[in-house]
Each structure stands twice: as structure tokens, then as C-alpha cells.
PDB file of C-alpha atoms in Angstrom:
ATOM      1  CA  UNK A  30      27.407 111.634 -86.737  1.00  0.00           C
ATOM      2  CA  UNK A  31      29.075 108.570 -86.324  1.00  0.00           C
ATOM      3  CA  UNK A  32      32.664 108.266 -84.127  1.00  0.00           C
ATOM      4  CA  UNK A  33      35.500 106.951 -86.874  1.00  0.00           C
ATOM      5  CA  UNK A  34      35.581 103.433 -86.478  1.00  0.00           C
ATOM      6  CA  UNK A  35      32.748 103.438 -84.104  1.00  0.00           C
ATOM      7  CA  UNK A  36      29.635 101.481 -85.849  1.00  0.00           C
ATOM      8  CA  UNK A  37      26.374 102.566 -83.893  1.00  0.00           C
ATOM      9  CA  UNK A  38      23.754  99.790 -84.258  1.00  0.00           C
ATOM     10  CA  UNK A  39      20.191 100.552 -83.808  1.00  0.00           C
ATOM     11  CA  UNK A  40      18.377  97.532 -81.230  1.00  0.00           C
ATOM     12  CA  UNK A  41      17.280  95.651 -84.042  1.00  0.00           C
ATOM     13  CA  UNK A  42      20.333  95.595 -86.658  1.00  0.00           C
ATOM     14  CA  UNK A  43      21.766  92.672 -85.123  1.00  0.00           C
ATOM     15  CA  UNK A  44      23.317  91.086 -88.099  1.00  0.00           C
ATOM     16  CA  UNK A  45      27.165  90.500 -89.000  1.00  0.00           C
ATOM     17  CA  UNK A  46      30.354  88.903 -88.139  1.00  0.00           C
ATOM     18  CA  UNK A  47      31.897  89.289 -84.601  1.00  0.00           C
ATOM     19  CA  UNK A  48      35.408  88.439 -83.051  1.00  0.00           C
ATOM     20  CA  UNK A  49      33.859  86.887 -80.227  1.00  0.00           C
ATOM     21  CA  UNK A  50      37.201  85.526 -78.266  1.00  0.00           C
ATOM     22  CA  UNK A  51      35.607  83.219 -75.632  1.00  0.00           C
ATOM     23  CA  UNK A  52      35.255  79.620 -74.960  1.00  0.00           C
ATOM     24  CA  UNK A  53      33.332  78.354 -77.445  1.00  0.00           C
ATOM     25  CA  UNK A  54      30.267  77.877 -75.155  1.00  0.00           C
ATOM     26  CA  UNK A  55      30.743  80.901 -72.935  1.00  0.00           C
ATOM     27  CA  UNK A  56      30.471  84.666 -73.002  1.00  0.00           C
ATOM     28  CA  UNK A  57      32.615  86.984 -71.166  1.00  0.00           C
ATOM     29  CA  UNK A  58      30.863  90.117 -70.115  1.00  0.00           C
ATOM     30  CA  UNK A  59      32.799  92.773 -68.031  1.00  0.00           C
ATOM     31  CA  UNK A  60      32.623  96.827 -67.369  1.00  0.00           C
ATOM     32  CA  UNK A  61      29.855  98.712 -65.316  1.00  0.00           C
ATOM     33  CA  UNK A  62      29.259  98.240 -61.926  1.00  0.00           C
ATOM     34  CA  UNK A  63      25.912 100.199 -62.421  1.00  0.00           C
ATOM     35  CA  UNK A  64      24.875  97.736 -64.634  1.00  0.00           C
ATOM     36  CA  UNK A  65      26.470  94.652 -62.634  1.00  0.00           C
ATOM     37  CA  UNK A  66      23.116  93.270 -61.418  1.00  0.00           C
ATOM     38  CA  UNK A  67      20.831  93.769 -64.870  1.00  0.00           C
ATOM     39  CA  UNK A  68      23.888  91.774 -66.560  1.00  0.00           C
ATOM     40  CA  UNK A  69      23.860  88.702 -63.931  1.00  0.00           C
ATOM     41  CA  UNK A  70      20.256  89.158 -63.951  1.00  0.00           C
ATOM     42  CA  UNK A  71      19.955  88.704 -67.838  1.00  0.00           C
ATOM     43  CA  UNK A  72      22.947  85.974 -67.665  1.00  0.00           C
ATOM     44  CA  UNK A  73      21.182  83.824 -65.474  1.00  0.00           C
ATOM     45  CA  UNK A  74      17.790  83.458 -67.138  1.00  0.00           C
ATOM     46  CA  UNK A  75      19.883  83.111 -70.528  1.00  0.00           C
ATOM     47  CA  UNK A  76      22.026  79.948 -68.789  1.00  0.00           C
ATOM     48  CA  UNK A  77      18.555  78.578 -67.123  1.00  0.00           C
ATOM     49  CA  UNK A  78      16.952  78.849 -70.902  1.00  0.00           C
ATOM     50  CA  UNK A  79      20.414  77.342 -72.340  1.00  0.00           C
ATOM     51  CA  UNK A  80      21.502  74.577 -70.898  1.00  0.00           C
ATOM     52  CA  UNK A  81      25.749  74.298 -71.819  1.00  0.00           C
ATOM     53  CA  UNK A  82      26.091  77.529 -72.279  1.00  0.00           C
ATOM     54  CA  UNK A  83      27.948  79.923 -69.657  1.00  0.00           C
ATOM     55  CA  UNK A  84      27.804  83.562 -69.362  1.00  0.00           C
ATOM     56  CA  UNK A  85      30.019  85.358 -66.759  1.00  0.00           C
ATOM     57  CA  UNK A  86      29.133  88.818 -65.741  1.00  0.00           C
ATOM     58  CA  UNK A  87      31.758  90.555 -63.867  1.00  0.00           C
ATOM     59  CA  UNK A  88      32.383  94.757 -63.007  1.00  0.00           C
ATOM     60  CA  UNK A  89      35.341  96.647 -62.566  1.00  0.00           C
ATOM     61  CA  UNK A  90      33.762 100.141 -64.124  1.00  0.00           C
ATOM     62  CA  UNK A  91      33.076 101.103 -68.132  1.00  0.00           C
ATOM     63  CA  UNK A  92      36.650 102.028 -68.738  1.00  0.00           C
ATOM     64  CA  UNK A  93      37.561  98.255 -67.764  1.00  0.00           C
ATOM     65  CA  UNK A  94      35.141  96.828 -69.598  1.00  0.00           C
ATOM     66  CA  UNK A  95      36.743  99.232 -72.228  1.00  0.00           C
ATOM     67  CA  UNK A  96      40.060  97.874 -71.864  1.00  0.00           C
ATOM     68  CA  UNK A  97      39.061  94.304 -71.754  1.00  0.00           C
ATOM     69  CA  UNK A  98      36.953  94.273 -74.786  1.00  0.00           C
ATOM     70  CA  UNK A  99      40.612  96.273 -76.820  1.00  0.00           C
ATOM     71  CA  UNK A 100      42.706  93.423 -74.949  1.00  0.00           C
ATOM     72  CA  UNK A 101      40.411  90.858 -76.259  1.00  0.00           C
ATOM     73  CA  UNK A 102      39.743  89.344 -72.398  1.00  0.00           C
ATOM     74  CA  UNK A 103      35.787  89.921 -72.652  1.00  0.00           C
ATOM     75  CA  UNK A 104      33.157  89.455 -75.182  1.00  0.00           C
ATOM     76  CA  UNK A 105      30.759  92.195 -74.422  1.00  0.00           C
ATOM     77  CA  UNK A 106      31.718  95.549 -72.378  1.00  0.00           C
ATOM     78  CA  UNK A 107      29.072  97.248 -69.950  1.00  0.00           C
ATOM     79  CA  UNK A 108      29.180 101.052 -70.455  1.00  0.00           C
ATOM     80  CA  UNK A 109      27.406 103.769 -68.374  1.00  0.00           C
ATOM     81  CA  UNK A 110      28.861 106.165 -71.062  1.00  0.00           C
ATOM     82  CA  UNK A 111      29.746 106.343 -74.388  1.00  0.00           C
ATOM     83  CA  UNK A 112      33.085 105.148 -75.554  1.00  0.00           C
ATOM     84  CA  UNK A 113      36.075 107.935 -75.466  1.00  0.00           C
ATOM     85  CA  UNK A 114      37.506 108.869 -78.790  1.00  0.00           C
ATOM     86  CA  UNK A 115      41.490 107.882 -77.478  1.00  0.00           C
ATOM     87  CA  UNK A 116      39.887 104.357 -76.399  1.00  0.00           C
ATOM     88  CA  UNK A 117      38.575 104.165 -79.855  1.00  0.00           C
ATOM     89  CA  UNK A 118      41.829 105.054 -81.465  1.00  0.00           C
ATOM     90  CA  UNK A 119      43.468 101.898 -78.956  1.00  0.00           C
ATOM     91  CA  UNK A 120      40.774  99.973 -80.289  1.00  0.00           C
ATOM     92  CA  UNK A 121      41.328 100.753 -83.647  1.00  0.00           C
ATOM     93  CA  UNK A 122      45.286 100.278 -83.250  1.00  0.00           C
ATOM     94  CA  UNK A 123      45.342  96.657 -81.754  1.00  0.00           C
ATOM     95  CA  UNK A 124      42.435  95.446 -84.533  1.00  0.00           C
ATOM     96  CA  UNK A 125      39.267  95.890 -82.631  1.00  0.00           C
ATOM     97  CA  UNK A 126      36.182  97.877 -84.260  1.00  0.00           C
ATOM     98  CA  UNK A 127      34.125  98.592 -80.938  1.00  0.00           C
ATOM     99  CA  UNK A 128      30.158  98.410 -81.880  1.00  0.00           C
ATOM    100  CA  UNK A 129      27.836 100.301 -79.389  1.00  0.00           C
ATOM    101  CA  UNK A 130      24.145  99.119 -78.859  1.00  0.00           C
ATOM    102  CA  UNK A 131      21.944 100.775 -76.283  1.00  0.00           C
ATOM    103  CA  UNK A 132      20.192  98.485 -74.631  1.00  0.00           C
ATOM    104  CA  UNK A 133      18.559 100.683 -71.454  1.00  0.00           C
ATOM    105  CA  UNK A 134      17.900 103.979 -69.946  1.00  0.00           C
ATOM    106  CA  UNK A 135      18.889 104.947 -66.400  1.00  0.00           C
ATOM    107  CA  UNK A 136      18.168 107.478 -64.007  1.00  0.00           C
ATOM    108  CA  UNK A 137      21.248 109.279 -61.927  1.00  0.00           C
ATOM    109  CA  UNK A 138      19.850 109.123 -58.343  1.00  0.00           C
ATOM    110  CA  UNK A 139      21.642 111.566 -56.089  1.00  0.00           C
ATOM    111  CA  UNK A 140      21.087 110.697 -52.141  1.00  0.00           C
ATOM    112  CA  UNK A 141      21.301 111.537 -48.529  1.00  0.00           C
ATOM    113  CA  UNK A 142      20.830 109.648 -45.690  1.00  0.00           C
ATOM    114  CA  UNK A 143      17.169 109.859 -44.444  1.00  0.00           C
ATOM    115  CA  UNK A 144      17.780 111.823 -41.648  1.00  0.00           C
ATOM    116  CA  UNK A 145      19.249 114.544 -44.033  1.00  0.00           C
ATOM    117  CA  UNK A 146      16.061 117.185 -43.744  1.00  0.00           C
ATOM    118  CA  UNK A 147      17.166 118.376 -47.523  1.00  0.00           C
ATOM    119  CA  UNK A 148      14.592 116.638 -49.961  1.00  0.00           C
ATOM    120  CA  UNK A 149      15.456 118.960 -53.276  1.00  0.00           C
ATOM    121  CA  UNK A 150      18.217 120.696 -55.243  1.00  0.00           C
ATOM    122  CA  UNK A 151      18.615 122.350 -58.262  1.00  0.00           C
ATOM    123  CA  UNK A 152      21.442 120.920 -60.413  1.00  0.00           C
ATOM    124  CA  UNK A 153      23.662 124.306 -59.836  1.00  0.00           C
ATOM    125  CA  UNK A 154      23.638 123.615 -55.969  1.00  0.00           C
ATOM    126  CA  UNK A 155      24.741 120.054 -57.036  1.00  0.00           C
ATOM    127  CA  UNK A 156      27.499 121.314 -59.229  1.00  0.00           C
ATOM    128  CA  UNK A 157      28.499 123.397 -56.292  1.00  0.00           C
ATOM    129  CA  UNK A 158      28.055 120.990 -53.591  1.00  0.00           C
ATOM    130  CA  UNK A 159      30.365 118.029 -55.556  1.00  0.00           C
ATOM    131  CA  UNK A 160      33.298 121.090 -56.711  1.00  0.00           C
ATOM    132  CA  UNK A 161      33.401 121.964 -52.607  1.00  0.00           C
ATOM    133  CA  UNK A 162      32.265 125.677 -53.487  1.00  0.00           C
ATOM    134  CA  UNK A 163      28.958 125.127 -51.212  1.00  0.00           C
ATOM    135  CA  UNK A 164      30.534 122.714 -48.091  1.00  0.00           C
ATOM    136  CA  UNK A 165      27.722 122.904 -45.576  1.00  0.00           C
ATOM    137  CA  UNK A 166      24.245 121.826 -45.403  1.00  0.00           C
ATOM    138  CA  UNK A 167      22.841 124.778 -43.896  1.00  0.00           C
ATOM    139  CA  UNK A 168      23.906 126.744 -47.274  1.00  0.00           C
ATOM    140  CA  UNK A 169      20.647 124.168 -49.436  1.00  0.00           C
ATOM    141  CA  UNK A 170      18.394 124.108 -46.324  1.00  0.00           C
ATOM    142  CA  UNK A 171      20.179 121.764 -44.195  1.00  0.00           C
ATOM    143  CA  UNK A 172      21.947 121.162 -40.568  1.00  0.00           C
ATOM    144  CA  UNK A 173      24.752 123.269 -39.814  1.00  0.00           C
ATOM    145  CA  UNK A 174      26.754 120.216 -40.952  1.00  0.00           C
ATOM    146  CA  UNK A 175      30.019 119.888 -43.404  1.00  0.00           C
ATOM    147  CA  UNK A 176      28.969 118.204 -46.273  1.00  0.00           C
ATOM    148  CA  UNK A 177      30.667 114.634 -47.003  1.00  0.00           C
ATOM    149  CA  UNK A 178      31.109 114.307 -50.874  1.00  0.00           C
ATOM    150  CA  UNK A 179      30.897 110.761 -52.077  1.00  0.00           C
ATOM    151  CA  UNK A 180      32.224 109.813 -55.485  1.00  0.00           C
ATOM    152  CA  UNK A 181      32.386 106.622 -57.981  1.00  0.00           C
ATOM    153  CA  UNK A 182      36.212 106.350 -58.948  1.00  0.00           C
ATOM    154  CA  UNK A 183      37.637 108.289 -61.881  1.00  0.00           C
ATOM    155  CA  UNK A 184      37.430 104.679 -64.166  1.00  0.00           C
ATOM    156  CA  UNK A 185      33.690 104.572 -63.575  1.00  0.00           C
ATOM    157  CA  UNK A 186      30.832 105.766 -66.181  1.00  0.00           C
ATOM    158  CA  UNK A 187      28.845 106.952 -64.328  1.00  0.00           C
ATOM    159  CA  UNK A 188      31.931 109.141 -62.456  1.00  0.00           C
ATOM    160  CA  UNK A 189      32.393 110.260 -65.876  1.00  0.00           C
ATOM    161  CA  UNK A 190      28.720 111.133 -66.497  1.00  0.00           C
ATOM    162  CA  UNK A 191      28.038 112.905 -63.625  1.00  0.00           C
ATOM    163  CA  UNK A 192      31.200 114.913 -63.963  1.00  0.00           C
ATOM    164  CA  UNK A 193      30.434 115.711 -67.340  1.00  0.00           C
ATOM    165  CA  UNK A 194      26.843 116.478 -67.150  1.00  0.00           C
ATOM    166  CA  UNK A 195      26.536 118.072 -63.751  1.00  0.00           C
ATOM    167  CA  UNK A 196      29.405 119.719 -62.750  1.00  0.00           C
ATOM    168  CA  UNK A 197      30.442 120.806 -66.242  1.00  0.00           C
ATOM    169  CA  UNK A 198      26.276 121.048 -67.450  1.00  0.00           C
ATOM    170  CA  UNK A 199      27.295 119.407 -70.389  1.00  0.00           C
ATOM    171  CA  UNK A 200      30.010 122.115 -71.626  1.00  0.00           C
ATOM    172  CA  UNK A 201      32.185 120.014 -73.625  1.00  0.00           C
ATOM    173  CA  UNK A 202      35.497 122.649 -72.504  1.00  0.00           C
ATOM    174  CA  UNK A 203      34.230 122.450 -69.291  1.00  0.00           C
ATOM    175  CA  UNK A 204      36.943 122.292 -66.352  1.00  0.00           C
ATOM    176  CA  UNK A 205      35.128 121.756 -63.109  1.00  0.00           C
ATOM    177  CA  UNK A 206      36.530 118.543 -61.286  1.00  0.00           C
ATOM    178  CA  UNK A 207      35.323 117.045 -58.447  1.00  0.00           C
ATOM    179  CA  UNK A 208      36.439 118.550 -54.700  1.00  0.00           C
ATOM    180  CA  UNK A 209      39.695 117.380 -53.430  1.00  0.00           C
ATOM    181  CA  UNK A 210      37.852 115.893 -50.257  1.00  0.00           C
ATOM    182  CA  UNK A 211      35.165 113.748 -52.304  1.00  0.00           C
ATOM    183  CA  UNK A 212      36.055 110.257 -51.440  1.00  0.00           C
ATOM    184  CA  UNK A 213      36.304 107.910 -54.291  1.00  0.00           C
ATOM    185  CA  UNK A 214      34.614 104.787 -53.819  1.00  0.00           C
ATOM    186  CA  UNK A 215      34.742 101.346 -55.627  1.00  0.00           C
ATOM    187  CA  UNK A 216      31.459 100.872 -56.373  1.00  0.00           C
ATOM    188  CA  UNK A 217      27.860 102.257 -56.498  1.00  0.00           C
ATOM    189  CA  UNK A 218      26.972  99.960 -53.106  1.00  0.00           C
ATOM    190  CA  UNK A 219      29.827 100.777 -51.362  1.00  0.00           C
ATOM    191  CA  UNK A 220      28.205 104.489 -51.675  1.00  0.00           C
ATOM    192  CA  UNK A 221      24.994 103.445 -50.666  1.00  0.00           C
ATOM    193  CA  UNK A 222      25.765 101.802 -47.742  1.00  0.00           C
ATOM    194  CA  UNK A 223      28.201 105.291 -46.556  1.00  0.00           C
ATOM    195  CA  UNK A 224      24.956 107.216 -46.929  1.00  0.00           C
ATOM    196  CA  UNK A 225      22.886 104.636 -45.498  1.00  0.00           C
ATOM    197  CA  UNK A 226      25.453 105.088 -42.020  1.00  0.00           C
ATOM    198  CA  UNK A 227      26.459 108.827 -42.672  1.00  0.00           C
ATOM    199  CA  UNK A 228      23.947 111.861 -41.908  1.00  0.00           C
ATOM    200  CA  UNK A 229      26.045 113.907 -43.752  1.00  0.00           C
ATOM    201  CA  UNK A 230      26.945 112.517 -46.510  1.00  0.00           C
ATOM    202  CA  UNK A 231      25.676 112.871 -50.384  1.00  0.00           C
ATOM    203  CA  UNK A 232      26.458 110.514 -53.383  1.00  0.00           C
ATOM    204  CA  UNK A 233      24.946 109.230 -56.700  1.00  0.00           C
ATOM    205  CA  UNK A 234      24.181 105.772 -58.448  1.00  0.00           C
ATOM    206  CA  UNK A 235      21.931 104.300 -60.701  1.00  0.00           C
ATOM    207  CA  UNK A 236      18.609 104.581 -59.675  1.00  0.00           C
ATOM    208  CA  UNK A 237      18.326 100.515 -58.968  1.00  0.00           C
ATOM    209  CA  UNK A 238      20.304 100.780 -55.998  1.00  0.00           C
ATOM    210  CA  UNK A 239      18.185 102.798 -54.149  1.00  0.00           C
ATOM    211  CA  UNK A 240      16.513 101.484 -51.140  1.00  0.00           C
ATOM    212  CA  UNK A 241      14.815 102.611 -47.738  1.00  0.00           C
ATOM    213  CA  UNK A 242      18.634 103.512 -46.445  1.00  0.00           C
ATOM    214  CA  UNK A 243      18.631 106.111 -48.778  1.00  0.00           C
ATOM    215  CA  UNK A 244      16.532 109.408 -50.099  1.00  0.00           C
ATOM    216  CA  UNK A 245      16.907 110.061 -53.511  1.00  0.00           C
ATOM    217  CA  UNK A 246      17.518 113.718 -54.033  1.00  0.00           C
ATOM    218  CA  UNK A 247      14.637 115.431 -56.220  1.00  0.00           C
ATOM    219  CA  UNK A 248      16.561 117.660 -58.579  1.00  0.00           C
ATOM    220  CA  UNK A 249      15.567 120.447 -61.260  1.00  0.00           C
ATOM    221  CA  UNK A 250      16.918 122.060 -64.122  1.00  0.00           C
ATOM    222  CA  UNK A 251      17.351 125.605 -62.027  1.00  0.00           C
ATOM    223  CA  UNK A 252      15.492 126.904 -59.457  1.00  0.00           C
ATOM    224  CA  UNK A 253      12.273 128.079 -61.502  1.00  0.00           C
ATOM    225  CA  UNK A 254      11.972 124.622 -62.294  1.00  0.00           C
ATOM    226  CA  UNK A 255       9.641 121.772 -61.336  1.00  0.00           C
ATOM    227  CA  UNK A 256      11.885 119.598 -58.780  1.00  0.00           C
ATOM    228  CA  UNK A 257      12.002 115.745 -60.266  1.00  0.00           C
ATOM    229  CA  UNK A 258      12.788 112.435 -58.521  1.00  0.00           C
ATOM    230  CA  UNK A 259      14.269 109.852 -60.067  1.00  0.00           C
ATOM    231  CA  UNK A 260      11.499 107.218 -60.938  1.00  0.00           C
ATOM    232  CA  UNK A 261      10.934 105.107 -64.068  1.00  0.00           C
ATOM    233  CA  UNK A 262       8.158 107.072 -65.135  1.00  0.00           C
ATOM    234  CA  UNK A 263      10.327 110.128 -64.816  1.00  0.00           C
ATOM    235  CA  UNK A 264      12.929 108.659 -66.823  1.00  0.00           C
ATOM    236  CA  UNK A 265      10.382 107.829 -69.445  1.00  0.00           C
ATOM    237  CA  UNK A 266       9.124 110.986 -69.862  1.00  0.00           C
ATOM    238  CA  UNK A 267      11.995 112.701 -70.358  1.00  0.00           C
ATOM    239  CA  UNK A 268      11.166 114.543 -66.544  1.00  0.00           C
ATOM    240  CA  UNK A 269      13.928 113.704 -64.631  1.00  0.00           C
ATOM    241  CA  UNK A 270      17.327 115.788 -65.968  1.00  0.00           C
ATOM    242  CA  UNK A 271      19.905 113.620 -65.056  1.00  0.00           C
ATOM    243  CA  UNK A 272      19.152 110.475 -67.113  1.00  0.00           C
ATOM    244  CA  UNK A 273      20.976 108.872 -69.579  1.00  0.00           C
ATOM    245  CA  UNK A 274      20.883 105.635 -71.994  1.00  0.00           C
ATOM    246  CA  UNK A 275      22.851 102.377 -71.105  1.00  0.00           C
ATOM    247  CA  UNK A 276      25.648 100.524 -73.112  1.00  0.00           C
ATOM    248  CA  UNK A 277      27.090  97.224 -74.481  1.00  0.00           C
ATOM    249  CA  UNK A 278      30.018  97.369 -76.836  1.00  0.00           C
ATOM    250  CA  UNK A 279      31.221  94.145 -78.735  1.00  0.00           C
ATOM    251  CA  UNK A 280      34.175  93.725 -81.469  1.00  0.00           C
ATOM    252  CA  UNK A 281      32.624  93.986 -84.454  1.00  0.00           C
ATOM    253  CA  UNK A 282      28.893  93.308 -85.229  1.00  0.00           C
ATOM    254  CA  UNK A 283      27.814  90.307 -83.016  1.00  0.00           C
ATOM    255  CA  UNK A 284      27.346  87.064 -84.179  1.00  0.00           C
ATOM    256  CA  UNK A 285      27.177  83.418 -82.582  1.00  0.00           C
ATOM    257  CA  UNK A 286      26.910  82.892 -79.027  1.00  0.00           C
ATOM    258  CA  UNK A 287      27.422  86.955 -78.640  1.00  0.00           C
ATOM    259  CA  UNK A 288      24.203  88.029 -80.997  1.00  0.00           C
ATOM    260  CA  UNK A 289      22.364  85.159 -79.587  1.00  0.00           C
ATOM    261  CA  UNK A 290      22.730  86.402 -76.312  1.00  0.00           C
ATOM    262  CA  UNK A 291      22.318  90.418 -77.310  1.00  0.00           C
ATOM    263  CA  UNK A 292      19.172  89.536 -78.849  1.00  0.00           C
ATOM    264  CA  UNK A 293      17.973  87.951 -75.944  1.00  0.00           C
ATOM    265  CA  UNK A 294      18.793  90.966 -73.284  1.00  0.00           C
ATOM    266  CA  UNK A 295      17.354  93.579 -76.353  1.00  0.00           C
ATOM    267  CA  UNK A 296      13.958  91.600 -77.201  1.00  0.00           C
ATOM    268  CA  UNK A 297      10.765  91.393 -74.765  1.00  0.00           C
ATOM    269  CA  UNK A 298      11.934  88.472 -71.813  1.00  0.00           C
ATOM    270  CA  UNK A 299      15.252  90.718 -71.424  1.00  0.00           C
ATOM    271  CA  UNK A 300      13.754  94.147 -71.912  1.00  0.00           C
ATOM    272  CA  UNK A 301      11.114  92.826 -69.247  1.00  0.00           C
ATOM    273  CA  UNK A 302      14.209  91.962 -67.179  1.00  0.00           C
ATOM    274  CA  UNK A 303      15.503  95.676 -67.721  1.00  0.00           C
ATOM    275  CA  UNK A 304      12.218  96.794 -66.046  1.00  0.00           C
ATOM    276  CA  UNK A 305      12.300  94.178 -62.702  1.00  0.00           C
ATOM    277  CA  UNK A 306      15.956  95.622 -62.052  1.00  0.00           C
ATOM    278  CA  UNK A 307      14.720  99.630 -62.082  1.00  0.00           C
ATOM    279  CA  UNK A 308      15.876 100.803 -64.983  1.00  0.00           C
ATOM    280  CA  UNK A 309      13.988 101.493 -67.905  1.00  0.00           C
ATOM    281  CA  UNK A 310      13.131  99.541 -71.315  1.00  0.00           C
ATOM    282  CA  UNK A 311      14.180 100.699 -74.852  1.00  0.00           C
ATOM    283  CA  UNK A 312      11.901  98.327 -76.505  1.00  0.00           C
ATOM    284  CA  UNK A 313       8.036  98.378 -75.056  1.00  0.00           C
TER     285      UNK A 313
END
């Protein structure tokens, strides 16, 4: 069912007028910082192919790139999440019809420092371990160790997500919050590199930033169930439980320098871009 004045376009609808409200040659693209590098990364093999033009690719969270795309200050908004039904209602207000394409899928990592001996966790022992109601690692299998909680900030999609989808297991009356002690960090490499320095500490990001620093979490549906990590293949498959599809939003249906540029990141050289940056294709 489609969101009032929310138009949903499928990947290859890409027709229509847009209020694009850039420089004439340049694209302003703002919002997710989980999708921060597959942005630049799609930006700079547009400019290299397009001499003249200029596409700036900047973060800030989904609910900024919300904002700036209703203030009119950006082109395109990044979203780890769908848009919010009061954002839409802003939109709507100030003249802006917010268009939603899906142009990737993503895996939720959650991770521990390697030296963290707990490998697996059923999404319940998440929800408990990110509300405070388990606090120690000895209560999953670990050290006798308080558990540090580490958080994206309350403007971030994928702080959003997680809440909604973990700690509330996608009940839409849901009222489980994050603990009081998580800290709230700015960005999804700010909680990699905590975990990466912190034996105790547990946080979640989009599956690209993982690295050696960190060990992704495998996590099932409940504890009869087969424990997934978060891989491409898992994501694909429809394996890994916390996965979820990634956003642009533009004003209108694109046209111009805008459309020119979504068809590029949504057909095979940007799709094949998706891929190279760990997340996963919507068009094979």
C-alpha cells in the first residue's frame, strides 16, 4: 500500500519531472552514513565518466538527508530506512512529494572485538543485551565482563532499524528503547574503531564496514535456529535475519542531471559498484 504522498518507484520506472534544486551541473546528495562510501564510490566513477559535472556526497544520518531533501538543500537523500509518515506530512506541507527507489540490500552486522570469545547470539539475547536487561558477558557465554553497549545516534537509519527490528522484533507498538548506558556514536566507523580497541564492547553497522578489527556476530532467529553471519550470500538468500533494503529519495520523479545519475547507480556499472562496496545488488 502506498504512504499518501509517497510515490514508490520500482528500479526501472525512472521517468518524470523532478525539482532538482542544484547547480545546474551538480548534484547534491546527503543522508546515510551507512551508505556514505557506496554514494562517493558511485559519485566518483559518474564525475570520471562526466566530465563538468559534480556530484557531492556528504552524511549526517537518513533523518538529515530527510530534512535536507524537505528544505530543498540536497538533490537526492540516502536512507537506511524508510521515510516516517510525520516527515512525509513536512514534506508534503512545504511542496515536496518525496519519491523512494531502492537501490541496494544490506546486511546489519552486529560485532565484538576479536578477543570477545562469544561468536553467536540469538536475536532475543540481542534485544536483551542493547535494553541493559542481560549486562554481562558471562550471561551469552562470555568473560565475566560488563557489557559496553554501542549505539548509532537516535537521527541515524540504521539506529532506527535496529531499534525497530531487534529490540521491538518488528512490533509496530513496541516500546523497548535502547539502555540508558549505550553510548551514542556519530557514525558507523566511529563504532568500529571502539570495538576494534574495546574487549567489551558490542555494536552494529552495515556489513561494509567490517574488517579484521572486528567479529561479526552470527545471529539466529531464536535459539532452535541455524546461527547466520552476515555475508552477501546470506543476504541474498534471505539467511541472514537482520537485513534490510537501501534507499534514495528525490522530490518528485527524477529527471535531468538527477535521473541521469539514478540510472547510472541502478543499472549494471553502478549495481556492480553496489557489489565492490559489500552490500548487495538489486539488479543482477
Amino acid at each position: 500500500m502506498f504512504k499518501k504522498g509517497l510515490i514508490i518507484l520500482m528500479a526501472l520506472m525512472l521517468t518524470g519531472p523532478a525539482l532538482a534544486k542544484s547547480g545546474k551541473n551538480s548534484i547534491q546528495v546527503k543522508g546515510s552514513d551507512t551508505m556514505v562510501n557506496l554514494g562517493q564510490a558511485w559519485a566518483e566513477k559518474y564525475m570520471e565518466e562526466n566530465p563538468g559535472e559534480f556530484v557531492a556526497v556528504t552524511g549526517g544520518g537518513s533523518g538529515t538527508g530527510f530534512s535536507s531533501l524537505i528544505s530543498g538543500t540536497c538533490d537526492i537523500a540516502m536512507a537506511s530506512r524508510s521515510i516516517k509518515g510525520k516527515e512525509i506530512s513536512l514534506a508534503n506541507q512545504k511542496g515536496i512529494n518525496p519519491t523512494e527507489i531502492k537501490v541496494a540490500l544490506d546486511g546489519l552486522a552486529v560485532v565484538v572485538n576479536p578477543a570477545n570469545p562469544v561468536s553467536k547470539l540469538t536475536l532475543d539475547q540481542l534485544a536483551g543485551i542493547f535494553t541493559g536487561t542481560i549486562s554481562n558477558w558471562k550471561d551469552v557465554g562470555g568473560k565475566d565482563e560488563k557489557i559496553v553497549i554501542l549505539s548509532r545516534e537516535i537521527n541515524s537509519g540504521t539506529h532506527v532499524y535496529f531499534k525497530e527490528h531487534v529490540l521491538r522484533k518488528g512490533n509496530a507498538d513496541g516500546k523497548e528503547e535502547f539502555a540508558q548506558s549505550a553510548l551514542l556514536l556519530s557514525s558507523s566507523q566511529a563504532i568500529a574503531d571502539e570495538v576494534a580497541g574495546n574487549a567489551s564492547a558490542i555494536g552494529y553497522y552495515g556489513m561494509g564496514y567490517i574488517s579484521a578489527k572486528q567479529k561479526a556476530i552470527a545471529v539466529a532467529k531464536d535459539a532452535s535456529s541455524e546461527y547466520i553471519t552476515p555475508t552477501i550470500e546470506n543476504v541474498v538468500d534471505g539467511k541472514y535475519p537482520i537485513s534490510r533494503p537501501l534507499f534514495i529519495y528525490v522530490n518528485g520523479a527524477p529527471q535531468g542531471l538527477v535521473k541521469k545519475f539514478i540510472d547510472f547507480a541502478l543499472y549494471k556499472e553502478g549495481q556492480d559498484i553496489v557489489l565492490k562496496t559489500d552490500f548487495v545488488p538489486i539488479i543482477k
